[in-house]
Short mmCIF file of C-alpha atoms in Angstrom, two decimals:
data_model
loop_
_atom_site.label_atom_id
_atom_site.label_comp_id
_atom_site.label_asym_id
_atom_site.label_seq_id
_atom_site.Cartn_x
_atom_site.Cartn_y
_atom_site.Cartn_z
CA MET F 1 21.80 65.88 179.64
CA SER F 2 17.88 66.67 178.48
CA PHE F 3 15.09 64.50 179.16
CA CYS F 4 11.76 63.73 177.45
CA CYS F 5 9.89 60.61 177.49
CA GLY F 6 12.39 58.61 178.36
CA ALA F 7 14.48 59.18 176.15
CA SER F 8 18.46 61.88 175.75
CA MET F 9 17.38 64.18 174.07
CA ILE F 10 20.18 64.62 171.01
CA GLY F 11 22.17 68.12 171.20
CA SER F 12 22.01 68.84 167.35
CA LYS F 13 21.55 72.35 164.87
CA GLY F 14 18.51 72.64 163.83
CA THR F 15 15.88 75.86 161.73
CA LEU F 16 13.52 77.46 164.00
CA LYS F 17 11.06 79.50 162.92
CA HIS F 18 10.06 83.28 164.86
CA ILE F 19 7.57 84.52 163.09
CA ARG F 20 8.08 85.03 160.37
CA THR F 21 12.05 84.66 160.88
CA SER F 22 14.20 81.87 160.35
CA ILE F 23 17.04 80.92 162.24
CA HIS F 24 20.23 79.40 161.22
CA ASN F 25 21.91 76.89 162.95
CA VAL F 26 20.33 76.84 166.28
CA PRO F 27 22.32 74.76 168.79
CA ILE F 28 19.03 72.59 169.50
CA LEU F 29 17.83 69.59 171.72
CA PHE F 30 15.85 66.86 169.52
CA CYS F 31 13.77 63.98 171.18
CA PRO F 32 14.49 60.49 169.10
CA VAL F 33 11.05 59.38 170.38
CA CYS F 34 8.17 62.40 169.96
CA HIS F 35 10.54 64.69 167.74
CA ARG F 36 9.91 67.35 170.07
CA ILE F 37 12.38 70.06 169.90
CA GLU F 38 14.24 72.57 172.47
CA VAL F 39 16.78 75.21 172.51
CA HIS F 40 19.83 74.43 174.20
CA HIS F 41 19.01 75.86 177.76
CA LEU F 42 23.32 77.01 176.86
CA ILE F 43 21.64 79.26 174.10
CA GLU F 44 18.11 80.22 175.12
CA ASN F 45 18.48 83.62 175.52
CA GLU F 46 20.94 84.63 173.16
CA TYR F 47 17.84 83.12 170.77
CA GLU F 48 14.99 84.46 172.11
CA LEU F 49 16.82 88.08 172.00
CA LEU F 50 18.53 87.31 168.22
CA ALA F 51 15.19 86.14 166.78
CA GLU F 52 13.25 89.23 168.38
CA TYR F 53 15.45 91.99 166.61
CA ALA F 54 15.51 90.12 163.36
CA HIS F 55 12.07 89.66 163.37
CA GLY F 56 11.21 93.19 164.05
CA ASP F 57 13.52 94.12 161.75
CA GLY F 58 11.65 92.15 158.97
CA ALA F 59 14.26 89.99 158.35
CA ALA F 60 12.42 86.18 156.95
CA GLU F 61 16.08 84.17 157.45
CA VAL F 62 19.26 84.70 159.75
CA ASP F 63 22.58 82.15 160.61
CA PHE F 64 22.16 81.89 164.30
CA ILE F 65 26.07 81.14 163.59
CA ASP F 66 27.09 85.03 161.92
CA TYR F 67 25.72 87.14 165.44
CA VAL F 68 25.61 84.92 168.51
CA GLU F 69 29.25 84.48 169.97
CA GLY F 70 31.10 81.41 172.55
CA LYS F 71 28.51 78.98 172.76
CA GLN F 72 29.46 77.32 169.76
CA GLY F 73 30.53 74.19 168.80
CA PRO F 74 30.54 70.50 170.12
CA ALA F 75 31.22 71.69 174.11
CA ILE F 76 28.42 73.20 173.80
CA TYR F 77 26.27 69.51 173.50
CA GLU F 78 29.17 67.85 176.03
CA ASN F 79 26.53 66.28 178.46
CA CYS F 80 24.52 64.97 175.78
CA VAL F 81 24.10 61.88 175.02
CA ASN F 82 24.12 60.99 171.61
CA HIS F 83 24.52 63.99 168.47
CA GLU F 84 22.89 63.49 165.05
CA ASP F 85 26.93 62.81 163.24
CA GLU F 86 26.51 59.40 165.47
CA GLU F 87 25.23 57.05 163.38
CA PRO F 88 22.16 56.38 163.55
CA MET F 89 21.77 52.70 165.18
CA ASP F 90 23.83 53.12 167.00
CA ILE F 91 21.58 56.44 168.24
CA VAL F 92 18.95 54.26 169.21
CA GLN F 93 20.98 51.77 170.29
CA ASN F 94 21.68 53.64 172.69
CA GLN F 95 18.75 54.94 173.41
CA ILE F 96 17.28 51.51 173.88
CA ASP F 97 19.99 50.14 176.36
CA MET F 98 19.44 52.93 178.58
CA GLY F 99 15.15 52.25 178.15
CA LEU F 100 16.35 49.20 179.73
CA ASP F 101 17.98 50.74 182.82
CA LEU F 102 15.14 53.09 183.32
CA LEU F 103 13.02 50.23 182.63
CA SER F 104 14.49 48.00 185.71
CA VAL F 105 15.13 51.15 187.87
CA ALA F 106 11.17 51.53 187.24
CA LYS F 107 10.62 47.59 188.48
CA SER F 108 12.89 48.19 191.67
CA LEU F 109 10.50 51.02 192.65
CA GLY F 110 8.03 49.51 192.02
CA ASP F 111 6.43 52.88 189.71
CA SER F 112 3.95 51.41 187.27
CA ALA F 113 3.65 54.11 185.00
CA TRP F 114 6.91 55.03 184.66
CA GLU F 115 7.51 51.38 183.78
CA GLU F 116 4.70 51.37 181.67
CA GLN F 117 6.12 55.33 180.26
CA LEU F 118 9.23 53.29 179.08
CA LYS F 119 7.65 50.38 177.60
CA LYS F 120 6.14 52.61 175.58
CA ARG F 121 8.94 54.73 174.22
CA LEU F 122 10.97 51.02 173.98
CA GLN F 123 7.71 50.00 171.79
CA VAL F 124 8.96 53.27 169.49
CA LEU F 125 12.46 53.03 169.85
CA SER F 126 12.24 49.82 168.84
CA ARG F 127 10.27 50.07 165.81
CA ARG F 128 12.95 52.61 164.22
CA ARG F 129 15.81 49.66 164.89
CA SER F 130 13.65 47.24 162.94
CA LYS F 131 13.98 50.09 159.84
CA LEU F 132 16.37 50.98 160.49
CA VAL F 133 17.44 47.05 160.06
CA LYS F 134 15.39 46.61 157.18
CA GLY F 135 17.35 49.77 155.00
CA ARG F 136 20.53 47.71 156.16
CA THR F 137 19.37 44.63 154.51
CA PRO F 138 19.97 44.01 151.22
CA GLN F 139 16.55 43.45 149.24
CA SER F 140 16.56 40.23 146.94
CA PRO F 141 15.10 40.39 143.53
#
């Protein structure tokens, strides 16, 4: 499981740009708090090789799935807490719950720096949750 700034990263697929080449359907991990993206650690080497070869060939676009076999599908994300196909509210609520659990650990350890980091992350997640709630409620005329 990958963590970033107090939140667990979400397993997804995305398009990454390597110099002038766009590589589609790359297994990635996405942070719901700071929006950092990283290539999934299980396919990092394959991604780097494909990116270099595609750029060397002058390809503008390639599809990761067409060139790399075996390390795709749901199994690659089995160590992720959340996945992009889940309901956004469930993802945010799960992230908040984990943040609160970590906050209690930080408090019990007396780690005030970690507590402050987690509080900031929880504020970001709370704002995102509020936006999702507003988007779900019917607007009155």
